[in-house]
XYZ file of C-alpha atoms in Angstrom:
663
model
C 0.000 0.000 0.000
C 1.195 3.461 -0.765
C 0.778 5.896 2.130
C 0.909 9.605 1.327
C 0.509 11.667 4.476
C -0.604 15.238 3.792
C 0.017 17.247 6.943
C -0.508 20.899 5.965
C 0.024 23.530 8.629
C -0.752 27.155 7.762
C 0.729 29.692 10.101
C -0.531 33.230 9.704
C 2.443 35.454 10.295
C 1.713 38.216 12.793
C 1.790 41.649 11.361
C 2.948 44.473 13.653
C 0.556 47.376 13.883
C 1.433 50.740 15.422
C 0.111 51.190 18.967
C -1.427 47.633 18.850
C -0.343 44.332 20.374
C 0.976 41.662 17.977
C -1.636 38.942 17.439
C -1.379 35.357 16.088
C -3.990 33.377 14.253
C -3.349 29.632 13.700
C -5.381 27.212 11.585
C -4.705 23.503 12.094
C -5.922 20.920 9.597
C -6.456 17.279 10.501
C -4.026 14.691 9.159
C -5.229 13.131 5.923
C -4.069 9.701 4.736
C -4.444 8.846 1.052
C -4.083 5.169 0.158
C -3.980 3.347 -3.166
C -3.449 -0.319 -4.001
C -0.258 -1.054 -5.870
C -1.014 -2.686 -9.217
C 0.711 -6.032 -9.637
C 3.400 -6.069 -12.303
C 1.732 -8.879 -14.254
C -1.446 -6.802 -14.570
C 0.513 -4.009 -16.293
C 2.832 -6.110 -18.476
C 2.526 -6.064 -22.273
C 3.948 -9.602 -22.414
C 2.617 -12.675 -20.549
C 3.996 -12.413 -17.017
C 3.135 -14.440 -13.918
C 4.543 -13.912 -10.419
C 4.318 -15.567 -7.041
C 5.163 -13.376 -4.059
C 6.644 -14.269 -0.681
C 3.165 -14.271 0.860
C 1.944 -16.740 -1.761
C 5.100 -18.868 -1.453
C 4.279 -19.355 2.215
C 0.834 -20.638 1.239
C 1.815 -23.309 -1.296
C 3.285 -26.689 -0.401
C 6.919 -27.416 -1.179
C 10.135 -25.412 -0.843
C 11.669 -25.428 -4.335
C 11.077 -23.479 -7.532
C 9.345 -26.375 -9.301
C 6.719 -26.509 -6.526
C 6.327 -22.725 -6.660
C 5.616 -22.390 -10.400
C 3.629 -25.590 -10.937
C 0.409 -23.543 -10.669
C 1.353 -21.138 -13.461
C -0.641 -21.408 -16.665
C 1.183 -22.829 -19.675
C 3.686 -24.627 -17.419
C 4.335 -28.368 -17.523
C 6.732 -29.753 -14.910
C 8.519 -32.956 -15.897
C 8.948 -34.602 -12.504
C 10.767 -37.915 -12.103
C 9.383 -38.341 -8.594
C 10.558 -37.956 -5.028
C 12.238 -35.171 -3.120
C 15.504 -35.565 -5.026
C 13.972 -36.361 -8.424
C 14.873 -34.285 -11.490
C 12.357 -31.490 -12.135
C 12.471 -29.507 -15.380
C 9.976 -27.130 -16.964
C 8.304 -26.861 -20.361
C 6.568 -23.552 -21.093
C 3.861 -23.573 -23.767
C 5.153 -26.895 -25.128
C 8.710 -25.615 -25.617
C 11.431 -27.822 -24.142
C 13.353 -26.949 -20.981
C 16.268 -25.717 -23.135
C 14.125 -22.754 -24.240
C 13.669 -21.430 -20.668
C 16.409 -19.433 -18.946
C 16.556 -19.605 -15.140
C 17.986 -16.631 -13.217
C 18.545 -15.713 -9.571
C 18.957 -11.994 -8.891
C 19.804 -11.515 -12.561
C 22.434 -14.297 -12.657
C 21.738 -17.253 -14.928
C 21.998 -20.906 -13.912
C 23.779 -22.297 -16.955
C 24.208 -25.890 -18.095
C 25.726 -26.015 -21.553
C 25.944 -29.837 -21.468
C 22.204 -30.546 -21.248
C 20.656 -27.071 -21.488
C 18.273 -27.993 -18.657
C 18.159 -26.670 -15.103
C 16.866 -28.870 -12.288
C 14.340 -26.598 -10.557
C 14.075 -29.039 -7.642
C 17.553 -27.994 -6.484
C 16.726 -24.292 -6.133
C 15.275 -23.489 -2.726
C 12.642 -20.790 -2.183
C 13.454 -20.273 1.518
C 15.185 -16.962 0.767
C 13.099 -15.973 -2.293
C 11.054 -12.778 -2.242
C 9.358 -13.234 -5.633
C 9.490 -15.646 -8.575
C 8.440 -14.532 -12.051
C 7.792 -16.323 -15.334
C 8.174 -14.062 -18.368
C 7.175 -15.244 -21.836
C 8.785 -13.216 -24.581
C 10.728 -10.234 -23.308
C 11.020 -8.551 -19.910
C 9.702 -5.007 -19.516
C 12.821 -3.809 -17.667
C 15.066 -1.340 -19.451
C 18.592 -2.218 -18.300
C 19.155 -5.960 -18.726
C 21.995 -8.263 -19.841
C 21.733 -9.509 -23.423
C 21.138 -13.054 -22.150
C 17.684 -11.996 -20.952
C 16.737 -11.543 -24.611
C 18.106 -14.921 -25.722
C 15.422 -17.325 -24.433
C 11.797 -17.958 -25.325
C 10.865 -17.580 -21.640
C 12.542 -16.549 -18.387
C 12.195 -17.705 -14.776
C 13.577 -14.975 -12.533
C 14.051 -15.457 -8.767
C 14.536 -12.367 -6.609
C 15.984 -12.823 -3.119
C 14.538 -11.128 -0.041
C 16.139 -7.658 0.200
C 17.911 -6.791 3.471
C 15.892 -4.801 6.008
C 17.781 -3.037 8.793
C 15.025 -0.641 9.814
C 14.803 -2.202 13.299
C 18.105 -4.038 13.808
C 21.585 -4.078 12.303
C 21.670 -7.873 12.351
C 18.744 -10.020 11.242
C 18.417 -13.790 11.672
C 16.068 -16.238 10.031
C 16.198 -19.780 11.390
C 13.906 -22.630 10.507
C 13.472 -26.272 9.678
C 11.132 -28.482 7.699
C 10.533 -32.135 8.503
C 8.041 -34.792 7.588
C 7.299 -37.786 5.400
C 9.882 -39.921 3.603
C 12.597 -39.059 6.110
C 12.785 -35.381 5.214
C 14.803 -33.089 7.455
C 15.750 -29.669 6.064
C 17.099 -26.955 8.396
C 18.030 -23.525 7.084
C 19.478 -20.287 8.422
C 19.874 -16.794 7.028
C 21.951 -13.984 8.564
C 21.815 -10.417 7.279
C 24.335 -8.035 8.807
C 24.763 -4.307 8.263
C 28.363 -3.275 7.531
C 28.988 0.393 8.167
C 26.413 2.830 6.854
C 25.943 1.583 3.306
C 27.003 -2.065 3.025
C 25.625 -5.421 4.156
C 26.294 -9.137 4.074
C 23.644 -11.809 3.502
C 24.511 -15.439 4.263
C 22.012 -18.272 3.825
C 22.587 -21.983 4.480
C 20.226 -24.783 3.517
C 20.669 -28.481 4.206
C 18.355 -31.268 3.047
C 18.370 -34.955 3.815
C 15.675 -37.492 2.951
C 15.399 -41.239 2.509
C 12.898 -40.771 -0.324
C 11.348 -44.104 0.621
C 7.647 -43.903 -0.242
C 5.073 -46.602 -1.036
C 3.353 -47.112 -4.391
C 1.279 -49.826 -6.033
C 2.966 -52.185 -8.456
C 0.801 -54.159 -10.850
C 1.721 -57.845 -10.676
C -1.033 -59.194 -12.854
C -4.268 -58.356 -14.563
C -6.243 -58.087 -11.322
C -3.703 -57.812 -8.510
C -1.534 -55.023 -7.129
C 1.109 -55.128 -4.468
C 2.536 -52.284 -2.390
C 6.279 -51.753 -2.711
C 8.603 -48.950 -1.618
C 10.662 -46.672 -3.818
C 14.304 -47.642 -3.428
C 17.597 -45.845 -3.999
C 15.823 -42.468 -3.937
C 17.712 -40.916 -1.015
C 19.133 -37.421 -1.301
C 21.507 -35.237 0.682
C 22.297 -31.652 -0.311
C 23.985 -28.557 1.063
C 23.381 -25.077 -0.371
C 25.218 -22.012 1.040
C 24.899 -18.584 -0.579
C 26.801 -15.430 0.401
C 26.072 -11.934 -0.905
C 28.010 -8.777 -0.018
C 26.545 -5.561 -1.353
C 25.679 -1.972 -0.745
C 25.539 1.564 -2.082
C 28.468 3.764 -3.091
C 28.632 7.510 -2.488
C 27.225 8.294 -5.929
C 24.160 6.118 -5.234
C 25.291 3.205 -7.413
C 24.783 -0.347 -6.171
C 27.399 -3.080 -6.038
C 26.802 -6.766 -5.278
C 29.125 -9.757 -4.975
C 27.159 -13.036 -4.944
C 28.617 -16.504 -4.308
C 26.436 -19.596 -4.727
C 27.275 -23.254 -4.019
C 25.174 -26.386 -4.377
C 26.440 -29.844 -3.419
C 24.405 -33.027 -3.493
C 24.589 -36.788 -3.504
C 21.550 -38.795 -4.477
C 20.330 -42.135 -5.627
C 18.663 -42.512 -9.009
C 15.715 -44.870 -8.474
C 15.230 -45.402 -12.210
C 12.148 -46.523 -14.068
C 9.981 -49.372 -12.770
C 10.212 -51.681 -15.779
C 9.009 -55.286 -16.009
C 7.934 -55.141 -12.359
C 11.543 -54.527 -11.304
C 11.878 -51.532 -8.929
C 15.599 -51.994 -8.193
C 18.289 -49.468 -9.158
C 21.808 -48.817 -7.863
C 22.820 -45.714 -9.852
C 24.249 -42.706 -7.984
C 24.709 -39.044 -8.876
C 26.957 -36.339 -7.378
C 26.716 -32.616 -8.180
C 28.914 -29.696 -7.135
C 27.794 -26.423 -8.725
C 29.342 -23.049 -7.961
C 29.196 -19.535 -9.309
C 30.557 -16.165 -8.262
C 29.133 -12.960 -9.759
C 30.141 -9.312 -9.328
C 27.517 -6.739 -10.355
C 27.718 -2.950 -10.524
C 24.621 -0.887 -11.319
C 24.127 2.866 -11.446
C 20.978 4.559 -10.152
C 17.956 4.395 -12.456
C 17.065 8.070 -11.915
C 19.947 9.296 -14.081
C 19.631 9.861 -17.812
C 22.264 7.238 -18.554
C 22.109 4.043 -16.534
C 24.411 1.090 -16.948
C 25.039 -2.293 -15.343
C 27.997 -4.657 -15.537
C 28.310 -8.317 -14.534
C 31.417 -10.476 -14.242
C 30.808 -14.141 -13.485
C 32.685 -17.402 -13.124
C 30.869 -20.704 -12.689
C 31.637 -24.393 -12.756
C 29.432 -27.474 -12.578
C 30.839 -30.870 -11.641
C 28.800 -34.024 -12.170
C 29.658 -37.641 -11.435
C 27.406 -40.507 -12.556
C 28.003 -44.042 -11.241
C 26.302 -47.232 -12.379
C 27.965 -50.084 -10.422
C 26.109 -52.766 -12.392
C 26.870 -51.619 -15.933
C 27.856 -54.544 -18.162
C 31.284 -53.683 -19.530
C 34.862 -54.810 -18.980
C 35.208 -52.740 -15.820
C 31.888 -53.947 -14.432
C 30.705 -50.382 -13.844
C 30.174 -47.024 -15.495
C 31.791 -44.063 -13.740
C 31.460 -40.871 -15.807
C 32.687 -37.451 -14.671
C 31.924 -34.106 -16.302
C 33.196 -30.610 -15.542
C 31.689 -27.468 -17.045
C 33.166 -23.995 -16.739
C 31.836 -20.597 -17.779
C 33.568 -17.200 -17.973
C 31.052 -14.394 -18.438
C 31.126 -10.620 -18.913
C 28.153 -8.332 -19.536
C 27.589 -4.626 -20.062
C 24.086 -3.142 -20.332
C 23.161 0.529 -20.802
C 19.893 2.443 -20.838
C 19.606 6.008 -22.126
C 16.515 8.037 -21.252
C 15.691 10.052 -24.370
C 12.647 11.416 -22.519
C 10.531 10.202 -19.614
C 8.462 7.963 -21.870
C 11.168 6.871 -24.340
C 14.199 4.708 -23.530
C 16.978 3.372 -25.722
C 18.918 0.361 -24.419
C 21.997 -1.562 -25.482
C 23.633 -4.671 -24.028
C 26.545 -6.896 -24.920
C 27.406 -10.256 -23.328
C 30.493 -12.319 -24.001
C 31.034 -15.728 -22.441
C 33.111 -18.875 -22.862
C 31.845 -22.364 -22.026
C 34.001 -25.471 -21.682
C 33.176 -29.110 -21.007
C 35.647 -31.861 -20.141
C 34.838 -35.510 -19.441
C 36.647 -38.755 -18.675
C 35.009 -40.428 -21.681
C 37.183 -42.174 -24.261
C 38.129 -39.908 -27.184
C 35.798 -37.151 -25.967
C 35.814 -33.914 -27.977
C 36.251 -31.565 -24.973
C 34.417 -28.691 -26.728
C 34.841 -24.965 -26.098
C 32.130 -22.471 -27.104
C 32.641 -18.709 -27.551
C 29.400 -16.731 -27.535
C 28.802 -13.052 -28.199
C 25.337 -11.528 -27.763
C 24.515 -7.919 -28.675
C 21.084 -6.359 -28.398
C 19.582 -2.945 -29.078
C 16.161 -2.127 -27.689
C 13.746 0.808 -27.737
C 10.889 1.237 -25.250
C 8.016 3.699 -25.271
C 5.510 4.040 -22.442
C 2.649 6.521 -22.813
C -0.739 7.011 -21.215
C -2.444 4.507 -23.502
C 0.303 2.869 -25.562
C 3.322 0.889 -24.409
C 5.645 -0.742 -26.881
C 9.029 -2.447 -27.036
C 11.156 -3.533 -29.990
C 14.581 -5.135 -29.891
C 17.050 -6.860 -32.149
C 19.457 -9.515 -30.846
C 22.631 -10.462 -32.732
C 24.234 -13.788 -31.827
C 27.667 -15.027 -32.877
C 28.849 -18.474 -31.706
C 32.188 -20.148 -32.436
C 33.332 -23.569 -31.218
C 36.517 -25.566 -31.124
C 37.354 -29.074 -29.912
C 40.387 -30.912 -28.605
C 39.629 -33.833 -30.930
C 37.273 -34.224 -33.863
C 35.545 -31.591 -35.963
C 33.906 -28.654 -34.155
C 30.469 -27.316 -35.017
C 30.417 -24.568 -37.673
C 30.252 -20.883 -36.818
C 26.739 -19.573 -36.129
C 25.448 -16.049 -36.790
C 21.835 -14.975 -36.392
C 19.614 -11.903 -35.924
C 16.555 -12.345 -33.689
C 13.877 -9.620 -33.587
C 11.208 -9.180 -30.920
C 8.245 -6.812 -30.626
C 5.499 -6.167 -28.084
C 2.632 -3.670 -27.953
C 0.049 -2.827 -25.320
C -2.940 -0.504 -25.750
C -5.175 0.611 -22.895
C -8.809 0.413 -24.036
C -10.308 1.675 -20.752
C -8.880 3.519 -17.759
C -11.487 2.511 -15.119
C -12.066 -0.355 -15.050
C -8.637 -0.992 -16.523
C -8.794 -2.927 -19.791
C -5.753 -3.497 -22.006
C -5.077 -5.428 -25.207
C -1.564 -6.723 -25.847
C 0.406 -8.339 -28.672
C 3.822 -10.009 -28.651
C 6.048 -11.514 -31.341
C 9.445 -13.065 -30.744
C 11.821 -14.828 -33.113
C 14.399 -16.744 -31.103
C 16.390 -19.966 -31.167
C 18.248 -22.313 -28.889
C 21.730 -23.574 -29.635
C 22.413 -27.338 -29.645
C 23.788 -28.432 -26.298
C 27.209 -30.034 -26.002
C 25.474 -33.377 -25.503
C 23.491 -32.837 -28.714
C 26.644 -32.085 -30.676
C 29.415 -34.147 -29.103
C 28.028 -37.013 -27.017
C 29.921 -40.168 -27.959
C 28.263 -42.211 -30.762
C 25.153 -40.014 -30.584
C 26.164 -36.367 -31.014
C 26.053 -34.544 -34.343
C 28.304 -31.482 -34.702
C 26.439 -30.293 -37.819
C 23.211 -29.584 -35.956
C 21.434 -26.316 -36.645
C 19.848 -24.259 -33.846
C 16.174 -24.889 -33.074
C 14.255 -21.927 -34.509
C 11.205 -20.707 -32.608
C 8.572 -18.146 -33.548
C 6.208 -16.988 -30.797
C 2.970 -15.042 -31.225
C 0.687 -13.868 -28.410
C -2.539 -11.855 -28.413
C -4.067 -11.075 -25.034
C -6.622 -9.088 -23.084
C -6.102 -8.038 -19.454
C -8.391 -6.285 -17.019
C -8.545 -5.035 -13.412
C -11.709 -4.048 -11.578
C -13.853 -4.586 -8.504
C -16.353 -7.433 -8.506
C -19.064 -8.040 -5.894
C -17.284 -8.427 -2.517
C -13.868 -8.576 -4.165
C -11.773 -5.431 -3.850
C -9.394 -6.708 -6.487
C -10.479 -8.723 -9.509
C -8.092 -9.219 -12.408
C -8.153 -11.490 -15.426
C -5.858 -12.285 -18.321
C -6.736 -14.124 -21.513
C -3.964 -14.974 -23.969
C -4.157 -16.790 -27.291
C -0.754 -18.043 -28.414
C 0.903 -19.713 -31.371
C 4.400 -21.238 -31.423
C 6.251 -22.825 -34.303
C 9.526 -24.735 -33.901
C 11.611 -25.462 -36.977
C 14.685 -27.714 -37.142
C 13.691 -29.367 -33.883
C 16.503 -31.537 -32.557
C 15.399 -35.131 -32.045
C 17.183 -38.481 -31.611
C 16.573 -40.975 -34.409
C 18.033 -44.455 -35.092
C 20.711 -44.697 -37.797
C 22.303 -48.064 -38.550
C 20.068 -49.947 -36.132
C 17.971 -49.448 -33.005
C 21.109 -49.433 -30.848
C 22.917 -46.608 -32.677
C 21.135 -43.247 -32.561
C 22.012 -39.767 -33.760
C 20.729 -36.252 -33.098
C 19.124 -34.720 -36.197
C 17.288 -31.515 -37.219
C 14.200 -33.297 -38.521
C 11.441 -32.071 -36.250
C 8.810 -29.405 -36.763
C 6.185 -28.623 -34.115
C 3.208 -26.284 -34.145
C 1.487 -25.216 -30.918
C -1.858 -23.440 -30.654
C -3.375 -22.649 -27.299
C -5.201 -20.375 -24.910
C -4.472 -19.390 -21.320
C -7.039 -18.089 -18.836
C -5.933 -16.526 -15.537
C -7.951 -14.879 -12.813
C -7.187 -13.449 -9.367
C -9.814 -12.542 -6.782
C -9.008 -10.834 -3.507
C -10.923 -9.248 -0.628
C -9.631 -6.925 2.069
C -12.214 -8.064 4.608
C -15.585 -9.653 3.940
C -16.775 -10.745 7.394
C -15.521 -10.133 10.940
C -11.822 -9.988 10.050
C -11.841 -12.752 7.432
C -9.878 -12.262 4.211
C -10.123 -14.397 1.073
C -7.966 -14.787 -2.070
C -8.306 -17.068 -5.081
C -6.005 -17.666 -8.074
C -7.278 -19.764 -10.985
C -5.331 -20.817 -14.111
C -6.406 -22.870 -17.110
C -4.445 -23.822 -20.243
C -5.540 -25.546 -23.435
C -2.806 -26.339 -25.944
C -2.451 -28.490 -29.026
C 1.227 -29.141 -29.697
C 1.299 -31.205 -32.870
C 4.038 -32.811 -34.897
C 3.966 -31.464 -38.472
C 7.341 -32.857 -39.518
C 6.312 -35.237 -42.293
C 2.836 -35.556 -43.709
C 1.668 -39.157 -43.841
C 3.924 -40.370 -41.044
C 2.547 -42.193 -37.980
C 3.136 -39.141 -35.783
C 1.925 -36.400 -38.149
C -0.742 -34.263 -36.501
C -0.259 -36.009 -33.140
C 0.282 -34.352 -29.766
C 3.989 -34.336 -28.898
C 5.211 -36.429 -25.984
C 4.420 -35.417 -22.382
C 2.390 -32.310 -23.270
C -1.132 -32.452 -21.752
C -3.902 -30.871 -23.805
C -5.489 -29.378 -20.684
C -4.136 -28.198 -17.339
C -5.947 -26.474 -14.486
C -4.889 -25.145 -11.097
C -6.505 -23.163 -8.301
C -5.121 -21.804 -5.045
C -7.651 -20.604 -2.460
C -6.644 -18.898 0.773
C -8.909 -18.118 3.722
C -7.271 -15.851 6.287
C -8.330 -14.740 9.734
C -5.980 -12.317 11.443
C -2.720 -14.310 11.758
C -4.113 -17.650 10.615
C -4.216 -18.799 6.972
C -5.886 -21.929 5.564
C -4.848 -22.733 1.991
C -6.127 -25.255 -0.520
C -4.409 -26.024 -3.818
C -5.834 -28.257 -6.552
C -4.133 -29.233 -9.813
C -5.273 -31.120 -12.885
C -3.144 -32.501 -15.705
C -4.933 -34.083 -18.636
C -3.868 -37.269 -20.363
C -0.531 -37.316 -22.158
C 1.381 -39.593 -24.497
C 4.893 -40.891 -23.845
C 5.717 -41.067 -27.559
C 4.767 -39.126 -30.658
C 2.440 -41.892 -31.824
C -0.879 -41.149 -30.109
C -2.181 -44.631 -29.455
C -3.770 -46.063 -26.314
C -0.647 -48.043 -25.353
C 1.358 -44.795 -25.206
C -1.155 -42.848 -23.101
C -0.684 -41.762 -19.479
C -4.002 -41.030 -17.725
C -4.723 -37.564 -16.402
C -4.688 -36.859 -12.675
C -6.058 -34.560 -9.972
C -3.909 -33.650 -6.960
C -4.967 -31.643 -3.906
C -2.754 -30.051 -1.244
C -3.735 -28.236 1.934
C -1.696 -26.124 4.359
C -2.288 -24.232 7.585
C -0.070 -21.250 8.364
C 0.052 -19.351 11.660
C 2.150 -16.181 11.899
C 2.672 -14.139 15.041
C 5.221 -11.894 16.758
C 6.879 -11.890 20.170
C 8.851 -8.774 21.101
C 9.383 -7.800 17.443
C 10.452 -11.360 16.585
C 8.399 -12.986 13.802
C 7.429 -16.655 14.098
C 5.744 -18.851 11.493
C 4.333 -22.328 12.016
C 3.183 -24.266 8.993
C 1.586 -27.687 8.566
C 0.989 -29.041 5.094
C -0.442 -32.182 3.560
C 0.350 -32.856 -0.090
C -1.690 -35.242 -2.225
C -4.305 -35.426 0.539
C -6.377 -38.065 -1.279
C -3.312 -40.298 -1.743
C -3.714 -40.595 -5.523
C -1.126 -42.642 -7.360
C 0.004 -41.093 -10.622
C 2.957 -40.758 -12.977
C 4.235 -37.571 -14.560
C 6.870 -39.588 -16.452
C 5.883 -43.157 -17.319
C 7.312 -45.792 -14.950
C 8.395 -43.125 -12.431
C 5.699 -43.317 -9.727
C 5.101 -40.134 -7.757
C 4.748 -40.028 -3.947
C 1.360 -40.432 -2.313
C 0.103 -38.545 0.713
C 2.813 -36.693 2.639
C 2.758 -34.575 5.810
C 5.275 -31.823 6.576
C 5.835 -29.373 9.430
C 7.796 -26.116 9.135
C 9.045 -23.750 11.832
C 10.529 -20.305 11.038
C 11.914 -17.785 13.533
C 12.988 -14.276 12.481
C 15.012 -12.134 14.861
């Protein structure tokens, strides 16, 4: 809420008069408070934008980014099950490689697979998580922000030293399947203008949950998921502050270490697996940003990151009797972004990113590729009373070299993007918006160089995105805030990279043979009341998506016109929250329609749709300016058994308790 306090005091100055006593007249006006509700960013955006705030994060079940965004429209989470299972995202039927994932403006990069495991990223210290389709509305951004079809951006909780110079946040979550996850955050003020922010998160779980295994036509037996344990440690240290000229500087260091079992697919009634996975991911980023009130604003980023992965299969049938693969990725990154204010409503922006990616592995005769990437973008933004528009052009140059074998050819490409919003009505607010983006994703190192499978002549996957939407904000019945968004979208992917057999079914190769067309509609609505009865407050978020993602690669083939694998035609989610003073009762329901595991849409390849319901109870209170939160949550309350990925059973009912203390 925006509070503007108008305290006007008129003092009539006494005027001396000859032979008279000086007199004073004073008029005092009462204090007036003017309040206005801050419009959510997604209600103003000219591109599809969805956000979940800290308040809403406390209401949903789960503590990772995948759990946080699973309710967004157009989002499909590929979940391999369990607390430590791989969780990647597909947005509007585009693969995980088309979505960039950022924390405080720093990208999580994985040039080997192009996919980021959202289950590893904790939301304990997140202030807001956004999903942007197309292009962000911000003016001063690194060029990488323009280089993906969609963006997931995680903003950390900003430091607050209004009451104390040192702030603590301590908590723990425990519950089903052996979960124990303590965390601590310490924010400390350094001098007048600087601060440090240290957060530590530890997670350990057995991952042992029951599921039904079909042993015959009419009989099921209950077995437990095995080799699904996980242990992880995630410290993050940020040192930042303001300089004398008002500019901001931030030095962020992020580490994630984990060891986990890979339970594998339940195939031929065999639930056993002995595979193990180790990850050690680290990045360090230095950012300098000038104040946004100046005519010329600029931001620089310098980053170093490395990702280590070890995969062990102790039962692999080879001469050694095991498979023990080790991979090490490194990235060296530099970015400069500038924004020039031509006038209050017109901005011109430029950004250039240069980065080097390397990948080494202990594989026999591995290529050990190195990729040099240069991204340059120029953007113009206009924001008027009724019209808001953005146009940008991204230039990409990519060179590669290898230690052995032929490297991929040099790539050059121009990628335009355009968005337009027009306000039809002021009150109630009604806006129409249009977005077009031409973008691509480079082949990953695994696509190009993986032994016996990679193809170094792959072209980038080309993607064209179109969106036409209508947004509105008003009051409705007892609801003080009612907003809706309706978006019709069309995506077309050309030169889609797919694996196809070559000599025989045991020798595959990556090829640019795919073409996919996606048509869909998204419906979003938010309802909110300030108070509707004796201190009660109610909020409701509803999202629905219908999408047809069809294979149009080759007319007459068995898959032509069929829905592509693992994309449901329909998804629905709703989050309802009933609040009374410091108590909040929350109910979340999700629906995923049927999907197919392969491009051939036959009954044998179909996975049934599923409904899942979660409920949580949150109690927040304060003792001597110390904030305390107690949360109880039950996920999958009806204990439904379902698969997101075939043969990877998901957990049933689970109960968790969370305690948070802020000092």
